[in-house]
PDB file of C-alpha atoms in Angstrom:
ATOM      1  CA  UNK I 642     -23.806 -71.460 -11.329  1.00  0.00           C
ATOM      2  CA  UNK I 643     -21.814 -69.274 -13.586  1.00  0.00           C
ATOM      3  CA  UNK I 644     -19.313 -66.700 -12.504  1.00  0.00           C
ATOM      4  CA  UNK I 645     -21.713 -63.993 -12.947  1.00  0.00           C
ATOM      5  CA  UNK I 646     -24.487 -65.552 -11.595  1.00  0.00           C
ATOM      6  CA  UNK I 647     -22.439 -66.345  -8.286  1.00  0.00           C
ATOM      7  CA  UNK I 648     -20.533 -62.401  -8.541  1.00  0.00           C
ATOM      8  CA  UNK I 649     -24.762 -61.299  -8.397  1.00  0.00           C
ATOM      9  CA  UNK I 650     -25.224 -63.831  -5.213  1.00  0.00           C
ATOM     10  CA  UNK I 651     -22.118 -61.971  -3.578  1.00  0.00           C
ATOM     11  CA  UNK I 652     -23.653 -58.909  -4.551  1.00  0.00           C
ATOM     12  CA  UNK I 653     -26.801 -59.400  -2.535  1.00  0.00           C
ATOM     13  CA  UNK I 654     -24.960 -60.710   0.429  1.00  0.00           C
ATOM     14  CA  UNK I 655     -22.809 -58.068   0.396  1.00  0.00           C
ATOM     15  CA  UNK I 656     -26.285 -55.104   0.819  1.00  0.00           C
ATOM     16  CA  UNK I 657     -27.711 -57.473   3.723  1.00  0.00           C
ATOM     17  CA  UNK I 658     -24.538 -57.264   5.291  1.00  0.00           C
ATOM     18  CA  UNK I 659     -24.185 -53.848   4.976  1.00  0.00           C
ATOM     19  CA  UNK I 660     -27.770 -53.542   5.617  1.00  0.00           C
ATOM     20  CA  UNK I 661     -27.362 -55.837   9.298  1.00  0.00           C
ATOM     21  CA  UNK I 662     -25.898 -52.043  10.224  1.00  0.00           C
ATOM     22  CA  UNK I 663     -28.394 -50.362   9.736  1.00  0.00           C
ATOM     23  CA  UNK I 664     -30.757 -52.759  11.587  1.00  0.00           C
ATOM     24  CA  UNK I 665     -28.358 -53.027  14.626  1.00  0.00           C
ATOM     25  CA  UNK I 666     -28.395 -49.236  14.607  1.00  0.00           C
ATOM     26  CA  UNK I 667     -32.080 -49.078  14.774  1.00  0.00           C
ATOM     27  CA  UNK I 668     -32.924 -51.527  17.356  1.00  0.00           C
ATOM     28  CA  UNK I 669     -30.253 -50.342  19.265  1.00  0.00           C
ATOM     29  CA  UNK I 670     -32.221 -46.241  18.974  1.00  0.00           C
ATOM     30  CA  UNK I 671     -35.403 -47.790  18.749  1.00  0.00           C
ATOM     31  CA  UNK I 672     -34.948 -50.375  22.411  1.00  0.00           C
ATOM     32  CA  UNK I 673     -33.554 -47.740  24.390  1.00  0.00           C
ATOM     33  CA  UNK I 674     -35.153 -44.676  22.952  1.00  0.00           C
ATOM     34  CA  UNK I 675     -31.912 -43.008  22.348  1.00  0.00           C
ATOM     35  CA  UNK I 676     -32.260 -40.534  19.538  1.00  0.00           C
ATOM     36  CA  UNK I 677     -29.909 -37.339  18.791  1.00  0.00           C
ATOM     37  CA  UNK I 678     -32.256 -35.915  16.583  1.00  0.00           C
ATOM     38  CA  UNK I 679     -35.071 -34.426  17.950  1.00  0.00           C
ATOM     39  CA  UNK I 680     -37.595 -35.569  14.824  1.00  0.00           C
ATOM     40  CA  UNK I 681     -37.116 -38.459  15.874  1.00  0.00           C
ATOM     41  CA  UNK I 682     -36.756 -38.284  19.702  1.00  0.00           C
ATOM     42  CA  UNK I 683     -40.350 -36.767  19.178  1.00  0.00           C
ATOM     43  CA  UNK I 684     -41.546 -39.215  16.499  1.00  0.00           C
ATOM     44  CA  UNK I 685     -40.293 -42.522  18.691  1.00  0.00           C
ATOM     45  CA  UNK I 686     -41.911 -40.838  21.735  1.00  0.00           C
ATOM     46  CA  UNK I 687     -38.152 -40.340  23.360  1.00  0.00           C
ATOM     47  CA  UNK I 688     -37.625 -37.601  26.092  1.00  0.00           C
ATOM     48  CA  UNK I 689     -36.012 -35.735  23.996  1.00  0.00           C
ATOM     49  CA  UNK I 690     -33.011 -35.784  21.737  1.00  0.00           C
ATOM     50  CA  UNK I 691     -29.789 -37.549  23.595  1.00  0.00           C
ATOM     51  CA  UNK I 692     -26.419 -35.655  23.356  1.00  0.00           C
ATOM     52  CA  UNK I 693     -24.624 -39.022  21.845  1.00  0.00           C
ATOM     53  CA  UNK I 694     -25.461 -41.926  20.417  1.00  0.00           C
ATOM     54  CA  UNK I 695     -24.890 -44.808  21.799  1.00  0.00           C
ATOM     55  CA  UNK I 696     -21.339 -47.126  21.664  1.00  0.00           C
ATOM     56  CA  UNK I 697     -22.826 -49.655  19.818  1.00  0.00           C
ATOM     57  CA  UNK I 698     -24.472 -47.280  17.358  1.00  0.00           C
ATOM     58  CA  UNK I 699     -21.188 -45.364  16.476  1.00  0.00           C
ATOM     59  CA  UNK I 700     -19.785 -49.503  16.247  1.00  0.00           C
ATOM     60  CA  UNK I 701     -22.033 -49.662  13.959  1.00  0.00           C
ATOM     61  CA  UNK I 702     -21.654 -46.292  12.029  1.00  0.00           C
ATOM     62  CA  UNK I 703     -17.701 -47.175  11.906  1.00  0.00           C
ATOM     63  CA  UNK I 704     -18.635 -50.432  10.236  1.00  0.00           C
ATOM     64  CA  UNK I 705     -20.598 -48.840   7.603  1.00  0.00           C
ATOM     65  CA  UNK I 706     -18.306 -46.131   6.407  1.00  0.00           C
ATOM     66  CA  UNK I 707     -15.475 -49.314   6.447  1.00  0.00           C
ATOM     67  CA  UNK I 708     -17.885 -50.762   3.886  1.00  0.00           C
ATOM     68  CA  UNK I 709     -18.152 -48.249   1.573  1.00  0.00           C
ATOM     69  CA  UNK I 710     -14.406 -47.513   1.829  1.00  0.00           C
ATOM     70  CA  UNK I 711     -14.137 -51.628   0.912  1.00  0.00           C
ATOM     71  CA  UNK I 712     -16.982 -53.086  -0.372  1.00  0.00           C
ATOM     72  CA  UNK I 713     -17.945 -50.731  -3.435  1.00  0.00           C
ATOM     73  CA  UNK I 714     -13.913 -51.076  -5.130  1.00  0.00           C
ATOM     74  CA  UNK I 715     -14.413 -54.960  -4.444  1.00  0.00           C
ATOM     75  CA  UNK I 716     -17.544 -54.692  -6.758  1.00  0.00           C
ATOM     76  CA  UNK I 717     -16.114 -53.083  -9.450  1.00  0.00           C
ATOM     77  CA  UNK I 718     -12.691 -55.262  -9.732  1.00  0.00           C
ATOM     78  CA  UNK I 719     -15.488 -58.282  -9.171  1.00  0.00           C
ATOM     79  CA  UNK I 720     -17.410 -57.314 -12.347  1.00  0.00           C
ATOM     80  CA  UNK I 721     -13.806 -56.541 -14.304  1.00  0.00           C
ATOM     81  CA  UNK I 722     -12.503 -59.624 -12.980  1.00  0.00           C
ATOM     82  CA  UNK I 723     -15.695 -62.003 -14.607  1.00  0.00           C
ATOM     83  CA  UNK I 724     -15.971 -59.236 -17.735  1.00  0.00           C
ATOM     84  CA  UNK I 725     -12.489 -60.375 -18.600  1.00  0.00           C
ATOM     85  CA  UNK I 726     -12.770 -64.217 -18.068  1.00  0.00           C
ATOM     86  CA  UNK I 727      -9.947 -64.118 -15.387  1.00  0.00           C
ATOM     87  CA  UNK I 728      -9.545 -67.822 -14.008  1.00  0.00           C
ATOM     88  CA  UNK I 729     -12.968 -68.897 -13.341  1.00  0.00           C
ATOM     89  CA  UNK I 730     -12.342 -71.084 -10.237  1.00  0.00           C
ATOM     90  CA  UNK I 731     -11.038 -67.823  -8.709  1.00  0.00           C
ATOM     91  CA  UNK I 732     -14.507 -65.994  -8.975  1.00  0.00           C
ATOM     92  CA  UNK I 733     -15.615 -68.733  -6.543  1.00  0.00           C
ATOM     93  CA  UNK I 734     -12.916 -68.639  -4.360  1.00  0.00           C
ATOM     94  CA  UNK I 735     -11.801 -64.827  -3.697  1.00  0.00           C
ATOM     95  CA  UNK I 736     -15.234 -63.336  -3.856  1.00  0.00           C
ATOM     96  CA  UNK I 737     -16.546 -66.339  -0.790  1.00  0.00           C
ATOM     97  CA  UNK I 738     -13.049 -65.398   1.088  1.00  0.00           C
ATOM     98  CA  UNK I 739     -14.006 -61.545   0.363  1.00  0.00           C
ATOM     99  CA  UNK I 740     -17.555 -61.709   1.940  1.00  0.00           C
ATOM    100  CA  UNK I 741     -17.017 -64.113   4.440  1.00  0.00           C
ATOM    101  CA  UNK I 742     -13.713 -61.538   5.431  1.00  0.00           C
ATOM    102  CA  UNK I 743     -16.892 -58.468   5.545  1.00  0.00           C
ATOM    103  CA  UNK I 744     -19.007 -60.087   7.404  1.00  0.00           C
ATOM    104  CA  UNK I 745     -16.154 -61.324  10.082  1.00  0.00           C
ATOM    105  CA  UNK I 746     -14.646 -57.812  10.026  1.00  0.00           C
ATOM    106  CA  UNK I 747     -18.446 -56.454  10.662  1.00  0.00           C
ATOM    107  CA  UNK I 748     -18.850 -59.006  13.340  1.00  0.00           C
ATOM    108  CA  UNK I 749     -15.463 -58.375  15.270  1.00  0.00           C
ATOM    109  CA  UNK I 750     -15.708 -54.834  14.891  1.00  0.00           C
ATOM    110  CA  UNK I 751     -19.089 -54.916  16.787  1.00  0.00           C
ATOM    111  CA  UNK I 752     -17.600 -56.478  19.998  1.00  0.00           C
ATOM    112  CA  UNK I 753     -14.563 -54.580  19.526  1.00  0.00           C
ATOM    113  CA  UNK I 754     -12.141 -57.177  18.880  1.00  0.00           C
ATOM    114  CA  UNK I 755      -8.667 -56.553  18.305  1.00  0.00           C
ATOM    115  CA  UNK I 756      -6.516 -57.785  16.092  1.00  0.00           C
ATOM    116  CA  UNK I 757      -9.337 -59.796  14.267  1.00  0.00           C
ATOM    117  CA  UNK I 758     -10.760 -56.418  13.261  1.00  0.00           C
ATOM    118  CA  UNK I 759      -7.207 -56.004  11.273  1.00  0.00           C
ATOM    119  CA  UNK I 760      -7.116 -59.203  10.470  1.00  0.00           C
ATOM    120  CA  UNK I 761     -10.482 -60.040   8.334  1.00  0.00           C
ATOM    121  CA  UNK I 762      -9.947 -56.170   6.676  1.00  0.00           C
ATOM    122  CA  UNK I 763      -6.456 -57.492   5.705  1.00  0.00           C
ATOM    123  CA  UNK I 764      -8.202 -60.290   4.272  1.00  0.00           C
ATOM    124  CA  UNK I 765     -10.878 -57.881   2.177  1.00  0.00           C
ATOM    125  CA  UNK I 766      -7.705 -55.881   0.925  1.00  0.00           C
ATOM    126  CA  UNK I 767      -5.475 -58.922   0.200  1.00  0.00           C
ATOM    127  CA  UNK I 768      -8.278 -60.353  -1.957  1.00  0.00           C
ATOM    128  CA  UNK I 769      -9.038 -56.895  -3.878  1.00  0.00           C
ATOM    129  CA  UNK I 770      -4.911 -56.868  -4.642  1.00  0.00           C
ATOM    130  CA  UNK I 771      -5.219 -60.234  -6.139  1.00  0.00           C
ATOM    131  CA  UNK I 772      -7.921 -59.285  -8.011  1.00  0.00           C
ATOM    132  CA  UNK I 773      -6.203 -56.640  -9.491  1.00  0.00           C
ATOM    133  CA  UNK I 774      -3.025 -58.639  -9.925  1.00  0.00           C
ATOM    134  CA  UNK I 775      -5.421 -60.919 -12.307  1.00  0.00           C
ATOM    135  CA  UNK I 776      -6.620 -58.068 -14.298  1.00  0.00           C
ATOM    136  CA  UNK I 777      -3.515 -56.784 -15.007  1.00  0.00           C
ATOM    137  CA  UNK I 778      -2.395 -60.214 -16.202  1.00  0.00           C
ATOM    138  CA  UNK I 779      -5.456 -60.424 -18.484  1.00  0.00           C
ATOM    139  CA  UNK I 780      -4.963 -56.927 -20.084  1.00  0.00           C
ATOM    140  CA  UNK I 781      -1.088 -56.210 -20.513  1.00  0.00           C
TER     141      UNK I 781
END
């Protein structure tokens, strides 16, 4: 598998796991009938529209807007970093650290578990640093 091949791999494992919120969110709405919208209280056949959602939706909610504060910058160094033909062997081993680090942190954060939330985001970041580290090498 080539670098980009494995950097589109990472790619798709990176939307299901970002996806697995939105699934979590729903089932949770969807199994208890919780819904603070009233479309779709009325569309799901709820009571009515709830005045929160639920813990493990705003987990969830939290999770995603961590993503897209993480995952999206991780992409684009990603791309620069196989563009530029930075150590090969690294492709393979920061991008696996990087998503298996997301999928932890999504995991942790879910049950709410402290300090392995900070920990597997520190991972994320640490890998994006080294990243950039690399680029800089290969342009300057």
């Amino acid at each position: 598998m080539t670098e980009y091949q494995f950097y589109a791999l990472i790619t798709v494992i990176l939307f299901f796991k970002m996806f697995s919120n939105s699934v979590v969110q729903a089932l949770a709405r969807t199994s208890s009938k919780t819904f603070v919208t009233p479309e779709d209280a009325k569309f799901f056949g709820a009571p009515g529209p709830a005045p929160d959602e639920l813990p493990i939706v705003k987990r969830a909610a939290a999770a995603w807007r961590n993503d897209l504060e993480n995952i999206p910058i991780f992409l684009f160094l990603a791309m620069i970093y196989v563009t530029l033909g930075c150590w090969p062997g690294g492709a393979f081993i920061y991008f696996t650290i990087f998503a298996v680090a997301r999928i932890l942190h999504t995991i942790v954060y879910m049950r709410g578990l402290q300090p392995w939330r900070t920990v597997f985001y520190g991972f994320g970041i640490t890998i994006c640093v080294i990243l950039c580290v690399h680029i800089l090498i290969a342009v300057l």
